[in-house]
mmCIF file of C-alpha atoms in Angstrom:
data_model
loop_
_atom_site.group_PDB
_atom_site.id
_atom_site.type_symbol
_atom_site.label_atom_id
_atom_site.label_comp_id
_atom_site.label_asym_id
_atom_site.label_seq_id
_atom_site.Cartn_x
_atom_site.Cartn_y
_atom_site.Cartn_z
ATOM 1 C CA MET J 100 -0.001 -0.006 -0.003
ATOM 2 C CA ARG J 101 1.312 3.411 -0.875
ATOM 3 C CA LYS J 102 2.022 6.023 1.779
ATOM 4 C CA LYS J 103 -0.654 8.361 0.409
ATOM 5 C CA GLU J 104 -3.354 5.673 0.590
ATOM 6 C CA MET J 105 -2.249 4.720 4.084
ATOM 7 C CA PHE J 106 -2.388 8.381 5.175
ATOM 8 C CA TYR J 107 -5.946 8.799 3.862
ATOM 9 C CA LYS J 108 -7.020 5.537 5.478
ATOM 10 C CA ILE J 109 -5.651 6.640 8.849
ATOM 11 C CA LEU J 110 -7.248 10.068 8.375
ATOM 12 C CA ALA J 111 -10.615 8.453 7.591
ATOM 13 C CA TYR J 112 -10.435 6.202 10.655
ATOM 14 C CA PHE J 113 -9.434 9.168 12.822
ATOM 15 C CA GLY J 114 -12.312 11.275 11.467
ATOM 16 C CA GLY J 115 -14.808 8.455 12.055
ATOM 17 C CA ALA J 116 -13.539 7.862 15.574
ATOM 18 C CA LEU J 117 -13.661 11.581 16.338
ATOM 19 C CA SER J 118 -17.259 11.801 15.051
ATOM 20 C CA PHE J 119 -18.350 8.856 17.193
ATOM 21 C CA PHE J 120 -16.565 10.308 20.207
ATOM 22 C CA LEU J 121 -18.224 13.730 19.791
ATOM 23 C CA VAL J 122 -21.696 12.251 19.367
ATOM 24 C CA GLY J 123 -21.159 9.965 22.350
ATOM 25 C CA PHE J 124 -19.870 12.885 24.409
ATOM 26 C CA LEU J 125 -22.947 14.967 23.539
ATOM 27 C CA PHE J 126 -25.299 12.155 24.535
ATOM 28 C CA ALA J 127 -23.387 11.545 27.752
ATOM 29 C CA TYR J 128 -23.363 15.240 28.645
ATOM 30 C CA ILE J 129 -27.098 15.625 27.959
ATOM 31 C CA PHE J 130 -27.847 12.492 29.989
ATOM 32 C CA TYR J 131 -25.584 13.648 32.852
ATOM 33 C CA LYS J 132 -27.189 17.087 33.030
ATOM 34 C CA GLY J 133 -30.754 15.941 32.429
ATOM 35 C CA TYR J 134 -31.198 12.532 34.061
ATOM 36 C CA LYS J 135 -32.606 14.147 37.213
ATOM 37 C CA VAL J 136 -35.527 15.791 35.407
ATOM 38 C CA ILE J 137 -36.331 13.148 32.795
ATOM 39 C CA ASN J 138 -39.068 10.940 34.174
ATOM 40 C CA PHE J 139 -42.470 9.640 33.097
ATOM 41 C CA LYS J 140 -44.275 12.830 34.191
ATOM 42 C CA PHE J 141 -41.860 14.990 32.190
ATOM 43 C CA LEU J 142 -42.422 12.889 29.060
ATOM 44 C CA THR J 143 -46.233 12.805 29.358
ATOM 45 C CA ASP J 144 -47.090 16.223 30.785
ATOM 46 C CA VAL J 145 -47.823 19.433 28.880
ATOM 47 C CA PRO J 146 -45.771 22.637 29.277
ATOM 48 C CA GLN J 147 -46.996 24.986 32.001
ATOM 49 C CA GLY J 148 -46.031 28.306 33.501
ATOM 50 C CA MET J 149 -46.053 31.927 32.404
ATOM 51 C CA ILE J 150 -43.237 31.481 29.910
ATOM 52 C CA LEU J 151 -44.227 28.491 27.838
ATOM 53 C CA GLY J 152 -41.908 25.558 28.408
ATOM 54 C CA GLN J 153 -40.416 26.704 31.687
ATOM 55 C CA GLU J 154 -42.241 24.033 33.669
ATOM 56 C CA GLY J 155 -44.142 20.872 32.811
ATOM 57 C CA GLY J 156 -43.365 18.308 30.146
ATOM 58 C CA ILE J 157 -42.711 17.700 26.500
ATOM 59 C CA ALA J 158 -45.650 15.493 25.475
ATOM 60 C CA PRO J 159 -46.949 17.879 22.749
ATOM 61 C CA ALA J 160 -43.496 18.059 21.178
ATOM 62 C CA ILE J 161 -43.172 14.274 21.099
ATOM 63 C CA ILE J 162 -46.668 13.776 19.673
ATOM 64 C CA GLY J 163 -46.160 16.539 17.107
ATOM 65 C CA SER J 164 -42.885 14.998 15.977
ATOM 66 C CA PHE J 165 -44.498 11.602 15.489
ATOM 67 C CA LEU J 166 -47.512 13.032 13.651
ATOM 68 C CA SER J 167 -45.469 15.236 11.303
ATOM 69 C CA THR J 168 -43.148 12.298 10.563
ATOM 70 C CA PHE J 169 -46.157 10.061 9.883
ATOM 71 C CA ILE J 170 -47.678 12.618 7.482
ATOM 72 C CA ALA J 171 -44.329 13.104 5.737
ATOM 73 C CA CYS J 172 -43.864 9.330 5.294
ATOM 74 C CA LEU J 173 -47.377 8.990 3.866
ATOM 75 C CA VAL J 174 -46.905 11.822 1.392
ATOM 76 C CA ALA J 175 -43.373 10.883 0.305
ATOM 77 C CA GLY J 176 -44.198 7.169 0.203
ATOM 78 C CA PHE J 177 -47.330 7.625 -1.867
ATOM 79 C CA PHE J 178 -45.743 9.905 -4.448
ATOM 80 C CA GLY J 179 -42.397 8.101 -4.391
ATOM 81 C CA ILE J 180 -43.880 4.645 -4.974
ATOM 82 C CA PHE J 181 -46.193 5.742 -7.778
ATOM 83 C CA THR J 182 -43.532 7.864 -9.496
ATOM 84 C CA SER J 183 -41.144 4.921 -9.388
ATOM 85 C CA ILE J 184 -43.745 2.523 -10.754
ATOM 86 C CA TYR J 185 -44.486 4.928 -13.602
ATOM 87 C CA LEU J 186 -40.821 5.504 -14.492
ATOM 88 C CA VAL J 187 -39.765 1.843 -14.323
ATOM 89 C CA PHE J 188 -42.758 -0.017 -15.716
ATOM 90 C CA TYR J 189 -44.807 2.393 -17.842
ATOM 91 C CA GLU J 190 -42.725 5.211 -19.325
ATOM 92 C CA GLU J 191 -40.856 4.115 -22.447
ATOM 93 C CA ASN J 192 -39.447 7.434 -23.651
ATOM 94 C CA GLU J 193 -35.849 7.563 -22.353
ATOM 95 C CA LYS J 194 -35.627 11.353 -22.697
ATOM 96 C CA ARG J 195 -38.745 11.822 -20.594
ATOM 97 C CA ILE J 196 -37.430 9.391 -17.950
ATOM 98 C CA GLU J 197 -34.128 11.265 -17.845
ATOM 99 C CA LEU J 198 -35.946 14.618 -17.554
ATOM 100 C CA ILE J 199 -38.124 13.437 -14.657
ATOM 101 C CA GLU J 200 -35.147 11.864 -12.875
ATOM 102 C CA ASN J 201 -33.162 15.087 -13.259
ATOM 103 C CA ILE J 202 -36.034 17.130 -11.836
ATOM 104 C CA ILE J 203 -36.286 14.755 -8.859
ATOM 105 C CA LYS J 204 -32.528 15.007 -8.261
ATOM 106 C CA CYS J 205 -32.734 18.804 -8.428
ATOM 107 C CA ILE J 206 -35.504 18.741 -5.824
ATOM 108 C CA GLY J 207 -33.193 16.650 -3.652
ATOM 109 C CA GLY J 208 -30.538 19.371 -3.854
ATOM 110 C CA ILE J 209 -32.713 22.185 -2.587
ATOM 111 C CA PRO J 210 -31.689 23.444 0.882
ATOM 112 C CA SER J 211 -34.123 22.736 3.707
ATOM 113 C CA ILE J 212 -34.540 26.445 4.509
ATOM 114 C CA VAL J 213 -35.933 26.964 1.010
ATOM 115 C CA PHE J 214 -38.330 24.069 1.546
ATOM 116 C CA GLY J 215 -39.414 25.657 4.808
ATOM 117 C CA LEU J 216 -40.136 28.986 3.144
ATOM 118 C CA PHE J 217 -41.922 27.239 0.278
ATOM 119 C CA GLY J 218 -44.036 25.141 2.661
ATOM 120 C CA TYR J 219 -44.871 28.145 4.784
ATOM 121 C CA THR J 220 -45.932 30.182 1.765
ATOM 122 C CA LEU J 221 -47.851 27.391 0.031
ATOM 123 C CA PHE J 222 -49.520 25.512 2.862
ATOM 124 C CA THR J 223 -49.767 28.125 5.614
ATOM 125 C CA LEU J 224 -50.572 31.251 3.633
ATOM 126 C CA TYR J 225 -51.925 30.158 0.273
ATOM 127 C CA PHE J 226 -53.929 27.052 1.257
ATOM 128 C CA GLY J 227 -54.816 28.511 4.681
ATOM 129 C CA LEU J 228 -53.754 25.504 6.737
ATOM 130 C CA GLY J 229 -52.115 27.766 9.292
ATOM 131 C CA LYS J 230 -49.114 26.913 11.393
ATOM 132 C CA SER J 231 -49.999 23.271 11.871
ATOM 133 C CA ILE J 232 -48.654 19.765 11.921
ATOM 134 C CA ILE J 233 -50.241 19.169 8.524
ATOM 135 C CA SER J 234 -48.304 22.059 6.974
ATOM 136 C CA GLY J 235 -45.042 20.866 8.457
ATOM 137 C CA GLY J 236 -45.683 17.253 7.549
ATOM 138 C CA LEU J 237 -46.536 18.083 3.945
ATOM 139 C CA THR J 238 -43.426 20.238 3.643
ATOM 140 C CA LEU J 239 -41.257 17.499 5.124
ATOM 141 C CA GLY J 240 -42.909 14.975 2.804
ATOM 142 C CA ILE J 241 -41.967 17.027 -0.244
ATOM 143 C CA MET J 242 -38.443 17.365 1.137
ATOM 144 C CA ILE J 243 -37.903 13.595 1.581
ATOM 145 C CA PHE J 244 -39.731 12.621 -1.621
ATOM 146 C CA PRO J 245 -36.554 12.459 -3.768
ATOM 147 C CA VAL J 246 -34.827 10.106 -1.340
ATOM 148 C CA VAL J 247 -37.818 7.751 -1.245
ATOM 149 C CA GLU J 248 -38.396 7.843 -4.998
ATOM 150 C CA ILE J 249 -34.755 7.185 -5.931
ATOM 151 C CA ARG J 250 -34.440 4.263 -3.513
ATOM 152 C CA ILE J 251 -37.677 2.624 -4.647
ATOM 153 C CA GLU J 252 -36.812 3.151 -8.308
ATOM 154 C CA LYS J 253 -33.438 1.484 -7.814
ATOM 155 C CA ALA J 254 -35.127 -1.434 -6.063
ATOM 156 C CA PHE J 255 -37.618 -1.848 -8.906
ATOM 157 C CA ARG J 256 -34.851 -1.744 -11.489
ATOM 158 C CA GLU J 257 -32.890 -4.410 -9.592
ATOM 159 C CA VAL J 258 -35.973 -6.660 -9.370
ATOM 160 C CA GLU J 259 -36.498 -6.180 -13.094
ATOM 161 C CA LYS J 260 -32.857 -7.174 -13.828
ATOM 162 C CA GLU J 261 -33.138 -10.285 -11.625
ATOM 163 C CA THR J 262 -36.437 -11.251 -13.258
ATOM 164 C CA ASN J 263 -34.910 -10.879 -16.753
ATOM 165 C CA TYR J 264 -31.870 -12.905 -15.623
ATOM 166 C CA GLU J 265 -34.097 -15.718 -14.325
ATOM 167 C CA LYS J 266 -36.063 -15.765 -17.600
ATOM 168 C CA SER J 267 -32.900 -16.053 -19.672
ATOM 169 C CA ARG J 268 -31.663 -19.131 -17.762
#
């Protein structure tokens, strides 16, 4: 092995170890500082007090996170699966397939802050959904759509290759 390759290998291992150490340190620090207040009541109670969040629990935040994630998975899954089915099994024009795939990849490259502004403008202001879990979930669903679609499309293409291989035997 050349010295340059060895150097990059050591650098990669060092970077990975440093990343794991920092994440572990953050979790340990948060647990050390917060283990006294984290209990069942804290997880299931609602915030109370004059300044919201100063006392009470985090139940609405946990429920809101689960609901927005559920909505996002439904939206991205629905559109991702059906877009993949269309591109792999129905569309025969290669230029059209390439155009749609490029558009999906471009959507995947949009920064999340732009998605947030888009979702706020479209769902909150234009459609009148207000600042809600539905608005956030739909925005998050659009944001993760490219990841879901690309993975499912690759899976369908692999199944198609295996099926064609089995037929040729």
